[in-house]
CSV table of C-alpha atoms in Angstrom, one decimal:
chain,number,residue,atom,x,y,z
A,25,MET,CA,25.1,24.6,28.5
A,26,ARG,CA,21.6,24.5,27.4
A,27,ASN,CA,21.6,20.4,27.2
A,28,THR,CA,22.6,20.2,30.8
A,29,LEU,CA,19.8,22.5,32.0
A,30,TYR,CA,17.4,20.2,30.2
A,31,ILE,CA,19.1,17.3,31.8
A,32,ILE,CA,18.5,19.3,35.7
A,33,LEU,CA,14.8,20.1,34.7
A,34,GLY,CA,13.8,16.9,34.0
A,35,PRO,CA,13.9,14.9,37.4
A,36,LEU,CA,13.0,18.7,38.2
A,37,LEU,CA,9.7,19.0,37.1
A,38,GLY,CA,9.9,15.2,37.4
A,39,THR,CA,9.4,16.1,41.5
A,40,CYS,CA,6.9,19.4,41.5
A,41,CYS,CA,4.4,16.8,39.5
A,42,ALA,CA,4.7,13.8,42.3
A,43,PHE,CA,4.4,16.5,45.4
A,44,LEU,CA,1.2,18.0,42.9
A,45,LEU,CA,-0.4,13.9,42.3
A,46,HIS,CA,0.0,13.8,45.9
A,47,TYR,CA,-0.9,16.9,47.0
A,48,PHE,CA,-3.9,16.3,45.0
A,49,ASN,CA,-4.6,12.8,47.3
A,50,ALA,CA,-2.8,10.4,44.7
A,51,PRO,CA,-1.1,7.5,46.2
A,52,ARG,CA,2.5,7.1,46.9
A,53,HIS,CA,3.3,5.5,44.5
A,54,ALA,CA,0.9,6.8,41.3
A,55,GLY,CA,2.8,10.2,42.8
A,56,ILE,CA,6.2,9.1,41.9
A,57,VAL,CA,5.1,7.7,38.0
A,58,GLY,CA,2.9,10.3,37.7
A,59,GLY,CA,6.5,12.1,38.3
A,60,MET,CA,8.6,9.9,36.3
A,61,ALA,CA,6.9,9.5,33.0
A,62,ILE,CA,6.6,13.9,33.6
A,63,TRP,CA,11.0,13.5,33.7
A,64,MET,CA,10.8,11.3,30.6
A,65,CYS,CA,8.7,13.2,28.3
A,66,VAL,CA,10.9,16.5,29.1
A,67,TRP,CA,14.2,14.5,28.2
A,68,TRP,CA,12.6,13.0,24.9
A,69,PHE,CA,11.1,16.0,24.0
A,70,THR,CA,14.4,18.1,24.7
A,71,GLU,CA,16.8,15.1,23.3
A,72,CYS,CA,19.3,15.9,25.7
A,73,LEU,CA,20.7,13.1,26.5
A,74,SER,CA,19.9,9.5,23.8
A,75,ILE,CA,16.2,8.4,23.5
A,76,ALA,CA,18.0,4.9,24.5
A,77,VAL,CA,19.2,6.6,27.9
A,78,THR,CA,15.4,8.1,28.8
A,79,ALA,CA,14.3,4.6,28.4
A,80,TRP,CA,16.2,2.9,31.3
A,81,ILE,CA,14.1,5.7,33.8
A,82,PRO,CA,11.7,3.2,35.1
A,83,LEU,CA,14.2,0.1,35.3
A,84,ILE,CA,16.1,2.3,38.3
A,85,ILE,CA,13.3,4.7,39.6
A,86,LEU,CA,10.9,1.4,39.7
A,87,PRO,CA,12.6,-0.8,41.7
A,88,LEU,CA,14.5,2.6,43.8
A,89,PHE,CA,10.9,3.5,45.1
A,90,GLY,CA,9.4,-0.1,45.7
A,91,ILE,CA,6.9,0.5,43.3
A,92,SER,CA,8.2,-3.2,40.6
A,93,LYS,CA,10.8,-5.5,40.9
A,94,MET,CA,13.5,-5.5,38.3
A,95,SER,CA,12.9,-9.2,36.3
A,96,ASP,CA,8.7,-7.9,36.5
A,97,LEU,CA,10.2,-4.9,34.3
A,98,ALA,CA,12.6,-6.2,32.1
A,99,ARG,CA,9.7,-8.2,30.4
A,100,HIS,CA,8.3,-5.4,29.7
A,101,TYR,CA,11.3,-4.1,27.4
A,102,SER,CA,10.7,-8.1,25.6
A,103,ASP,CA,6.8,-7.4,24.6
A,104,SER,CA,5.7,-9.8,21.6
A,105,ILE,CA,4.7,-6.2,19.5
A,106,ILE,CA,8.8,-5.2,20.3
A,107,PHE,CA,9.2,-8.5,17.5
A,108,LEU,CA,6.8,-7.6,15.2
A,109,PHE,CA,9.3,-4.4,14.7
A,110,LEU,CA,11.9,-6.1,14.2
A,111,GLY,CA,10.7,-8.8,12.1
A,112,GLY,CA,9.3,-5.6,10.0
A,113,PHE,CA,12.8,-3.9,9.8
A,114,MET,CA,14.1,-7.1,8.2
A,115,LEU,CA,11.5,-7.0,5.8
A,116,ALA,CA,12.5,-4.0,5.2
A,117,PHE,CA,15.7,-4.6,4.5
A,118,ALA,CA,15.2,-7.3,2.5
A,119,ILE,CA,13.9,-5.3,0.2
A,120,GLU,CA,16.2,-2.3,0.4
A,121,LYS,CA,18.8,-4.0,-0.5
A,122,TRP,CA,17.9,-6.5,-2.9
A,123,GLY,CA,16.5,-3.1,-4.7
A,124,PHE,CA,12.9,-4.0,-4.6
A,125,HIS,CA,11.8,-0.5,-2.5
A,126,LEU,CA,13.6,1.9,-5.8
A,127,ARG,CA,10.4,-0.3,-8.5
A,128,CYS,CA,8.0,-0.2,-5.6
A,129,ALA,CA,8.2,3.8,-4.7
A,130,LEU,CA,8.4,4.5,-8.2
A,131,TRP,CA,5.5,2.0,-9.3
A,132,ILE,CA,4.0,5.0,-7.0
A,133,ILE,CA,5.2,7.9,-8.6
A,134,SER,CA,3.9,6.9,-12.0
A,135,LYS,CA,-0.1,6.4,-10.4
A,136,THR,CA,0.7,9.8,-8.3
A,137,GLY,CA,2.4,12.1,-10.0
A,138,THR,CA,5.9,13.2,-8.9
A,139,GLN,CA,4.3,16.5,-6.6
A,140,PRO,CA,5.0,16.4,-2.8
A,141,GLU,CA,1.3,16.8,-1.7
A,142,ARG,CA,0.2,14.2,-4.4
A,143,ILE,CA,2.7,11.8,-3.2
A,144,LEU,CA,1.9,11.9,0.6
A,145,ALA,CA,-1.8,11.9,-0.2
A,146,GLY,CA,-1.1,8.4,-1.7
A,147,VAL,CA,0.7,7.0,1.0
A,148,MET,CA,-1.7,8.0,3.1
A,149,LEU,CA,-4.8,7.0,1.2
A,150,SER,CA,-3.1,3.8,0.6
A,151,ALA,CA,-1.8,3.3,4.7
A,152,PHE,CA,-5.6,4.3,5.3
A,153,CYS,CA,-7.5,0.9,3.4
A,154,ILE,CA,-4.7,-1.3,4.7
A,155,SER,CA,-5.3,-0.5,8.3
A,156,ASN,CA,-9.0,-1.2,7.0
A,157,TRP,CA,-8.6,-4.8,8.3
A,158,ILE,CA,-5.1,-4.9,9.2
A,159,SER,CA,-3.4,-3.8,12.1
A,160,ASN,CA,-2.0,-0.5,12.2
A,161,THR,CA,2.0,-1.8,13.1
A,162,ALA,CA,1.5,-4.7,10.1
A,163,THR,CA,0.8,-1.8,7.7
A,164,ALA,CA,3.6,0.5,8.8
A,165,VAL,CA,6.0,-2.3,8.0
A,166,MET,CA,4.8,-3.4,4.7
A,167,LEU,CA,4.9,0.5,3.0
A,168,LEU,CA,8.6,1.3,5.0
A,169,SER,CA,10.4,1.0,2.6
A,170,ALA,CA,8.9,2.2,-0.7
A,171,VAL,CA,7.9,5.4,1.2
A,172,LEU,CA,12.0,5.6,1.8
A,173,ALA,CA,13.2,5.1,-0.9
A,174,LEU,CA,10.3,7.6,-2.5
A,175,ILE,CA,12.3,10.0,-0.3
A,176,ASP,CA,15.7,9.2,-1.2
A,177,VAL,CA,14.9,8.9,-5.3
A,178,LEU,CA,12.8,12.7,-5.5
A,179,LYS,CA,15.0,14.6,-2.6
A,180,PRO,CA,17.8,15.6,-4.8
A,181,PHE,CA,14.8,17.3,-6.9
A,182,LEU,CA,13.3,19.3,-3.7
A,183,LYS,CA,16.2,21.7,-3.7
A,184,GLU,CA,15.6,23.9,-0.4
A,185,SER,CA,12.6,22.1,0.6
A,186,LYS,CA,13.5,18.4,0.8
A,187,ASN,CA,14.2,18.4,4.8
A,188,ALA,CA,10.6,18.6,5.1
A,189,PHE,CA,9.9,15.5,2.6
A,190,ALA,CA,10.4,12.9,4.8
A,191,PRO,CA,9.2,14.1,8.0
A,192,ALA,CA,5.7,14.4,6.0
A,193,LEU,CA,5.9,11.3,4.3
A,194,LEU,CA,7.0,9.2,7.6
A,195,LEU,CA,4.2,10.8,9.6
A,196,GLY,CA,1.7,10.9,6.9
A,197,LEU,CA,2.6,6.9,7.0
A,198,ALA,CA,2.4,6.4,10.8
A,199,PHE,CA,-0.7,8.7,11.4
A,200,SER,CA,-2.9,7.4,8.1
A,201,ALA,CA,-2.5,4.2,9.8
A,202,THR,CA,-3.6,4.4,13.2
A,203,ILE,CA,-6.8,6.3,11.8
A,204,GLY,CA,-7.1,3.8,9.1
A,205,GLY,CA,-7.9,1.8,12.0
A,206,MET,CA,-11.0,3.6,13.7
A,207,ALA,CA,-13.0,2.3,10.5
A,208,THR,CA,-14.5,-1.1,11.1
A,209,PRO,CA,-14.4,-3.5,13.8
A,210,VAL,CA,-11.3,-6.0,13.6
A,211,GLY,CA,-8.8,-2.4,12.0
A,212,THR,CA,-7.8,-2.3,15.7
A,213,PRO,CA,-7.4,-4.1,19.3
A,214,PRO,CA,-9.5,-1.8,21.1
A,215,ASN,CA,-12.5,-1.6,18.3
A,216,MET,CA,-12.1,-5.2,18.5
A,217,TYR,CA,-12.4,-5.4,22.1
A,218,PHE,CA,-15.0,-2.8,22.7
A,219,TYR,CA,-17.0,-4.5,19.7
A,220,LYS,CA,-17.5,-7.7,21.6
A,221,LEU,CA,-18.3,-6.6,24.9
A,222,TYR,CA,-20.4,-4.5,23.2
A,223,ALA,CA,-22.3,-7.7,22.1
A,224,GLN,CA,-22.1,-9.7,25.0
A,225,HIS,CA,-23.4,-6.6,27.9
A,226,PHE,CA,-25.9,-3.9,25.9
A,227,SER,CA,-26.9,-5.2,22.3
A,228,GLN,CA,-30.4,-5.5,23.4
A,229,GLN,CA,-30.8,-1.8,24.7
A,230,GLN,CA,-28.7,-0.7,21.3
A,231,ALA,CA,-27.7,-3.4,18.3
A,232,LEU,CA,-24.4,-2.6,17.4
A,233,THR,CA,-23.7,-4.5,13.8
A,234,PHE,CA,-20.6,-4.8,11.6
A,235,ASN,CA,-22.6,-2.1,9.3
A,236,THR,CA,-23.4,0.2,12.2
A,237,TRP,CA,-20.0,0.6,13.4
A,238,MET,CA,-19.6,1.4,9.7
A,239,CYS,CA,-21.5,3.9,9.2
A,240,ILE,CA,-20.4,6.5,12.3
A,241,GLY,CA,-16.2,5.0,11.5
A,242,TYR,CA,-15.9,5.7,8.1
A,243,PRO,CA,-17.2,9.6,9.1
A,244,ILE,CA,-15.0,9.6,11.4
A,245,SER,CA,-11.8,8.1,10.4
A,246,ILE,CA,-11.8,9.5,7.0
A,247,SER,CA,-12.5,13.0,8.4
A,248,LEU,CA,-9.5,12.8,10.8
A,249,LEU,CA,-7.4,11.3,7.9
A,250,VAL,CA,-8.2,15.0,5.4
A,251,VAL,CA,-7.9,16.6,9.0
A,252,CYS,CA,-3.9,15.0,9.5
A,253,TYR,CA,-3.7,15.9,5.7
A,254,ILE,CA,-4.4,19.1,5.7
A,255,VAL,CA,-2.2,19.4,8.8
A,256,LEU,CA,1.2,18.3,7.6
A,257,TYR,CA,0.8,19.6,4.0
A,258,ILE,CA,0.7,23.5,6.2
A,259,TYR,CA,3.6,22.3,8.5
A,260,PHE,CA,5.9,20.6,6.4
A,261,LEU,CA,5.0,21.1,2.4
A,262,GLN,CA,3.2,24.4,1.8
A,263,ASN,CA,6.4,26.4,1.1
A,264,THR,CA,7.8,23.0,-0.8
A,265,SER,CA,9.4,24.0,-4.4
A,266,GLN,CA,8.3,22.5,-7.5
A,267,LEU,CA,10.3,19.5,-8.8
A,268,SER,CA,13.0,20.7,-11.8
A,269,GLY,CA,15.7,18.5,-13.7
A,270,HIS,CA,13.5,14.9,-12.2
A,271,GLU,CA,12.2,13.5,-15.5
A,272,ALA,CA,15.1,12.6,-16.8
A,273,ALA,CA,16.6,11.3,-13.7
A,274,LEU,CA,13.5,9.4,-12.5
A,275,LYS,CA,13.1,7.5,-16.7
A,276,LEU,CA,17.1,6.2,-16.2
A,277,HIS,CA,15.9,5.2,-12.7
A,278,MET,CA,13.6,3.3,-13.5
A,279,GLN,CA,15.5,1.9,-16.8
A,280,ALA,CA,18.7,1.3,-14.6
A,281,LEU,CA,16.3,-0.9,-12.6
A,282,GLY,CA,14.7,-3.5,-15.8
A,283,PRO,CA,13.3,-6.3,-15.3
A,284,MET,CA,12.6,-7.5,-12.0
A,285,ARG,CA,15.4,-9.6,-10.5
A,286,LYS,CA,15.1,-13.4,-8.8
A,287,GLU,CA,15.6,-12.3,-5.9
A,288,GLU,CA,13.6,-9.2,-6.0
A,289,LYS,CA,10.7,-12.0,-7.2
A,290,ARG,CA,11.1,-13.5,-3.9
A,291,VAL,CA,11.3,-11.0,-1.6
A,292,PHE,CA,8.2,-10.3,-2.7
A,293,ALA,CA,6.6,-13.6,-3.3
A,294,VAL,CA,7.5,-13.6,0.7
A,295,LEU,CA,5.8,-10.2,1.6
A,296,VAL,CA,3.0,-10.7,0.3
A,297,PHE,CA,2.9,-14.4,2.2
A,298,ALA,CA,3.5,-11.8,5.5
A,299,ILE,CA,0.7,-9.7,3.9
A,300,LEU,CA,-1.9,-12.9,3.7
A,301,LEU,CA,-1.3,-14.5,7.4
A,302,TRP,CA,-1.3,-11.1,9.2
A,303,ILE,CA,-4.9,-10.8,7.0
A,304,THR,CA,-6.0,-13.7,7.6
A,305,ARG,CA,-4.1,-14.4,11.7
A,306,SER,CA,-7.5,-13.8,13.2
A,307,ASP,CA,-11.2,-14.7,12.9
A,308,LEU,CA,-13.1,-11.9,10.7
A,309,GLN,CA,-16.2,-11.5,11.4
A,310,PHE,CA,-18.9,-9.4,8.2
A,311,GLY,CA,-21.8,-8.9,9.8
A,312,THR,CA,-23.6,-12.1,10.4
A,313,LEU,CA,-20.6,-13.6,8.0
A,314,LYS,CA,-17.8,-15.1,10.3
A,315,CYS,CA,-14.9,-16.5,8.4
A,316,SER,CA,-11.8,-17.8,10.9
A,317,GLY,CA,-8.6,-17.5,10.5
A,318,TRP,CA,-5.4,-19.4,10.0
A,319,SER,CA,-4.7,-19.7,13.8
A,320,SER,CA,-7.7,-21.6,15.0
A,321,LEU,CA,-5.8,-25.0,13.9
A,322,LEU,CA,-3.7,-24.8,16.4
A,323,PRO,CA,-3.7,-26.2,19.3
A,324,LEU,CA,-4.0,-22.7,20.9
A,325,ALA,CA,-4.8,-19.7,19.4
A,326,GLU,CA,-3.9,-17.0,21.3
A,327,ALA,CA,-0.2,-18.8,21.5
A,328,VAL,CA,0.4,-16.4,18.0
A,329,ASP,CA,0.6,-12.7,17.3
A,330,ASP,CA,1.7,-10.1,14.8
A,331,GLY,CA,4.8,-10.2,16.2
A,332,TRP,CA,5.0,-14.7,16.1
A,333,VAL,CA,3.9,-13.9,11.9
A,334,ALA,CA,7.0,-10.9,11.9
A,335,LEU,CA,9.5,-13.8,13.2
A,336,ILE,CA,8.3,-16.5,10.9
A,337,ILE,CA,8.7,-14.0,7.9
A,338,ALA,CA,12.8,-13.2,9.2
A,339,LEU,CA,13.6,-17.0,9.8
A,340,LEU,CA,12.1,-17.2,5.7
A,341,LEU,CA,14.9,-14.5,5.3
A,342,PHE,CA,18.2,-15.7,6.5
A,343,ILE,CA,16.4,-19.3,5.2
A,344,ILE,CA,16.4,-18.6,1.2
A,345,PRO,CA,19.3,-18.1,-1.3
A,346,ALA,CA,19.9,-15.4,-3.8
A,347,PRO,CA,20.5,-17.3,-6.6
A,348,SER,CA,22.2,-14.8,-8.3
A,349,LYS,CA,25.1,-14.9,-5.7
A,350,PRO,CA,25.9,-18.8,-4.7
A,351,GLY,CA,26.2,-19.7,-1.1
A,352,GLU,CA,24.4,-16.2,-0.5
A,353,ARG,CA,20.6,-15.8,1.4
A,354,LEU,CA,17.8,-12.7,0.6
A,355,LEU,CA,19.8,-11.6,4.2
A,356,HIS,CA,23.1,-11.3,6.7
A,357,TRP,CA,23.0,-11.0,9.8
A,358,GLU,CA,25.4,-8.2,8.8
A,359,ASP,CA,22.9,-6.4,6.7
A,360,ALA,CA,20.9,-5.9,10.0
A,361,LYS,CA,23.5,-4.1,12.1
A,362,SER,CA,21.3,-0.6,11.3
A,363,LEU,CA,18.4,-2.2,13.3
A,364,ARG,CA,17.2,1.0,16.0
A,365,TYR,CA,18.0,-0.7,19.0
A,366,ASP,CA,17.9,2.6,20.9
A,367,VAL,CA,14.3,3.0,19.7
A,368,ILE,CA,13.3,-0.4,20.3
A,369,LEU,CA,14.9,0.2,24.0
A,370,MET,CA,12.8,3.4,24.0
A,371,PHE,CA,9.4,1.3,22.4
A,372,GLY,CA,9.9,-1.5,25.8
A,373,SER,CA,9.6,1.8,28.3
A,374,GLY,CA,6.2,2.7,27.0
A,375,PHE,CA,5.1,-1.0,27.4
A,376,ALA,CA,7.0,-0.7,31.3
A,377,LEU,CA,5.3,3.3,31.6
A,378,ALA,CA,2.8,1.3,30.7
A,379,TYR,CA,2.4,-1.5,33.6
A,380,ALA,CA,3.6,1.2,36.1
A,381,PHE,CA,0.2,2.9,35.7
A,382,GLU,CA,-1.2,0.2,36.4
A,383,VAL,CA,0.2,-1.0,39.7
A,384,SER,CA,1.0,2.2,40.8
A,385,THR,CA,-2.4,2.9,40.6
A,386,LEU,CA,-2.2,6.1,39.1
A,387,SER,CA,-4.1,5.2,35.8
A,388,THR,CA,-7.1,4.2,38.2
A,389,TRP,CA,-7.0,7.6,40.0
A,390,ILE,CA,-6.8,9.5,36.6
A,391,ALA,CA,-10.0,7.3,35.5
A,392,SER,CA,-11.6,8.0,38.5
A,393,ALA,CA,-11.0,11.5,37.8
A,394,ILE,CA,-14.6,11.6,35.5
A,395,LEU,CA,-16.7,10.9,38.6
A,396,HIS,CA,-16.6,14.7,39.3
A,397,LEU,CA,-18.4,14.8,36.0
A,398,THR,CA,-21.5,12.9,36.6
A,399,SER,CA,-24.1,15.7,37.5
A,400,ALA,CA,-22.4,17.7,34.0
A,401,PRO,CA,-23.8,18.1,30.9
A,402,ASN,CA,-23.5,14.4,28.9
A,403,TRP,CA,-21.5,16.4,25.8
A,404,ILE,CA,-19.0,17.6,28.4
A,405,LEU,CA,-18.8,13.4,30.4
A,406,ILE,CA,-18.1,11.8,26.9
A,407,ALA,CA,-15.5,15.1,26.2
A,408,GLY,CA,-13.8,14.4,29.2
A,409,ALA,CA,-13.7,10.9,28.9
A,410,CYS,CA,-11.6,11.1,25.2
A,411,LEU,CA,-10.0,13.6,26.9
A,412,LEU,CA,-8.3,10.6,29.5
A,413,VAL,CA,-8.5,8.6,27.2
A,414,THR,CA,-6.7,9.9,24.0
A,415,LEU,CA,-3.7,11.1,27.8
A,416,ILE,CA,-3.6,7.8,28.8
A,417,SER,CA,-3.0,6.3,25.3
A,418,GLU,CA,0.1,8.6,24.9
A,419,PHE,CA,1.7,6.3,27.2
A,420,ALA,CA,-0.2,3.3,27.5
A,421,SER,CA,-1.4,1.1,24.5
A,422,ASN,CA,-4.7,1.8,23.5
A,423,ILE,CA,-6.1,-1.5,23.9
A,424,ALA,CA,-4.5,-0.8,27.2
A,425,SER,CA,-6.2,2.6,28.0
A,426,ILE,CA,-9.7,1.2,26.2
A,427,GLN,CA,-9.7,-1.8,28.9
A,428,LEU,CA,-9.0,0.8,31.6
A,429,MET,CA,-11.5,3.2,31.5
A,430,ILE,CA,-14.8,1.2,30.2
A,431,PRO,CA,-15.6,-0.3,33.2
A,432,VAL,CA,-14.9,2.9,35.2
A,433,LEU,CA,-17.9,4.5,32.4
A,434,VAL,CA,-19.8,1.5,32.3
A,435,SER,CA,-19.9,1.8,36.2
A,436,LEU,CA,-21.3,5.7,35.7
A,437,LEU,CA,-23.8,4.0,33.3
A,438,PRO,CA,-26.8,3.8,36.0
A,439,PHE,CA,-26.1,7.5,36.8
A,440,LEU,CA,-26.7,8.8,33.8
A,441,ASN,CA,-29.1,9.9,31.7
A,442,ILE,CA,-27.5,8.3,28.4
A,443,LEU,CA,-27.6,5.3,26.4
A,444,PRO,CA,-24.2,3.1,26.6
A,445,LEU,CA,-23.6,3.1,23.2
A,446,GLN,CA,-23.4,7.2,23.7
A,447,LEU,CA,-20.9,7.6,26.1
A,448,LEU,CA,-19.0,3.9,25.5
A,449,TRP,CA,-18.2,4.4,21.6
A,450,PRO,CA,-16.5,7.9,21.8
A,451,ALA,CA,-14.3,6.8,24.0
A,452,CYS,CA,-13.7,3.7,21.7
A,453,PHE,CA,-12.4,5.9,19.1
A,454,ALA,CA,-10.4,8.1,21.4
A,455,ALA,CA,-8.3,5.2,22.5
A,456,SER,CA,-6.6,5.1,18.8
A,457,LEU,CA,-5.4,9.6,19.2
A,458,GLY,CA,-2.2,8.7,19.7
A,459,PHE,CA,0.0,11.1,17.6
A,460,MET,CA,1.8,12.6,20.1
A,461,LEU,CA,4.6,10.8,21.2
A,462,PRO,CA,7.1,8.5,19.4
A,463,ILE,CA,5.7,5.7,21.8
A,464,ALA,CA,2.1,5.7,22.2
A,465,THR,CA,2.0,3.2,18.8
A,466,ALA,CA,5.0,1.2,17.9
A,467,ALA,CA,4.0,2.7,13.8
A,468,ASN,CA,5.2,6.0,15.6
A,469,THR,CA,8.3,3.7,16.7
A,470,LEU,CA,8.3,3.1,13.3
A,471,VAL,CA,8.8,6.0,11.1
A,472,PHE,CA,10.2,7.5,13.8
A,473,GLY,CA,13.1,5.0,14.3
A,474,THR,CA,14.2,5.9,10.4
A,475,ARG,CA,16.6,9.2,12.4
A,476,GLN,CA,14.4,11.5,10.1
A,477,ILE,CA,12.0,13.0,12.3
A,478,ILE,CA,12.4,15.3,14.9
A,479,LEU,CA,10.8,14.8,18.1
A,480,ARG,CA,9.4,18.7,18.5
A,481,ASP,CA,7.6,18.2,15.3
A,482,MET,CA,5.7,15.2,16.5
A,483,LEU,CA,4.7,16.2,19.4
A,484,ARG,CA,3.4,19.8,18.1
A,485,ILE,CA,1.7,17.3,14.9
A,486,GLY,CA,0.1,15.2,17.3
A,487,LEU,CA,-1.2,17.7,19.9
A,488,LEU,CA,-3.1,19.4,17.0
A,489,LEU,CA,-4.4,16.3,15.6
A,490,ASP,CA,-5.4,14.5,19.2
A,491,LEU,CA,-7.3,17.9,20.0
A,492,PHE,CA,-9.2,17.8,16.3
A,493,GLY,CA,-9.7,13.8,16.4
A,494,ILE,CA,-11.1,14.7,19.2
A,495,LEU,CA,-12.9,17.4,18.1
A,496,ILE,CA,-15.0,15.2,15.3
A,497,ILE,CA,-15.5,12.1,17.6
A,498,LEU,CA,-18.0,14.4,19.6
A,499,LEU,CA,-19.0,16.1,16.8
A,500,PHE,CA,-20.0,13.2,14.9
A,501,THR,CA,-21.9,11.2,18.6
A,502,HIS,CA,-24.1,14.7,18.5
A,503,ILE,CA,-24.9,13.5,15.0
A,504,LEU,CA,-25.3,10.1,16.8
A,505,ASN,CA,-27.6,10.9,19.3
């Protein structure tokens, strides 16, 4: 009965939102897309229907009202980052199939200890450090199998609190991978976009070097990482019972693994190869020192991305033989039958929704709201910009949100008594504050696909982190001023 009420409530609230936006002079198509977004959020948050069913809504609504062709929408359900998601899961399946994830998990336990709060800190710190230099999605892909193995190994010893341990670790992995990207100019696409744009147009007014970025990027990201850890600890692990009877069992686990098998070594070699390809694909610039990526050797460097690398890695796993089982490969298609196609559809709907925000001019209409703040104090203007960028990045990709907002903010600069860096930089950091929804980042989608996270938990924790993130950005912006 409750699910039926939620099914009705979704389109009802969506319709009300569409009329409300129209009342505030939003374009007709913008109102429809805004209402559709609310409708989808209600169904996602309440889980009254499968997330895959909710993901179909853009394919139905947008062509119906003439906002987009079906063929244009369908392309967004096969975005290249979805192939990064697919390839990442193939790598995770191979790691799990040959037991290498258990070896990784036991190694992590040997370094962090067996208490849940220390393991959470170890996972988050690892993801944070790696994602300083490569994408948050690639970071989450690398560590996911080890985190899942940690959950499987320790769950039997956590008694009544075992259901809180899995979401804490998985959300910690996704969120810290996203937070880590804020620390350096190469950590995430919005940073690279803004770093290049600022150097081209504003470097004469106030220099922004690689070291300058890290001087403010690391304090912001480390502060947010600490807040994230505290929130996850209080929400999930505060009342976690102490482990009992685990020492002997973990010792048996280690003995049962024995030395690394040839299959494990080959899977490990493929994993290392993937990491190297992801790290060295694009050019890396450290101040005046520039290291060219391997993609620059290709006829068209922009033709390949992290999704392409993931497909190459998946192909290798299907080709490389397993020595101990003649005729068998490291991975067979049967091994991938547990792939979460519903989550893939959900992720695709996020790209479709972002596209709808653009073609309906809803994003532009939302961004134009900041024009009303030009007479307000600078900190209110900066807070408004951060809030709008964060809101858009929950539904659209972080690079799309910053590409939309930066031109709007740049157009406001002649009317403001503020340096470009003081307004644009906080907006760039805010683009990485997508913590509430699975569609906000690929890392969120990846961990949500494990079926061990309740959407309401992600929403509540994500909202807190978004708000704390904006406050931290404003604080350090004030220090910068």
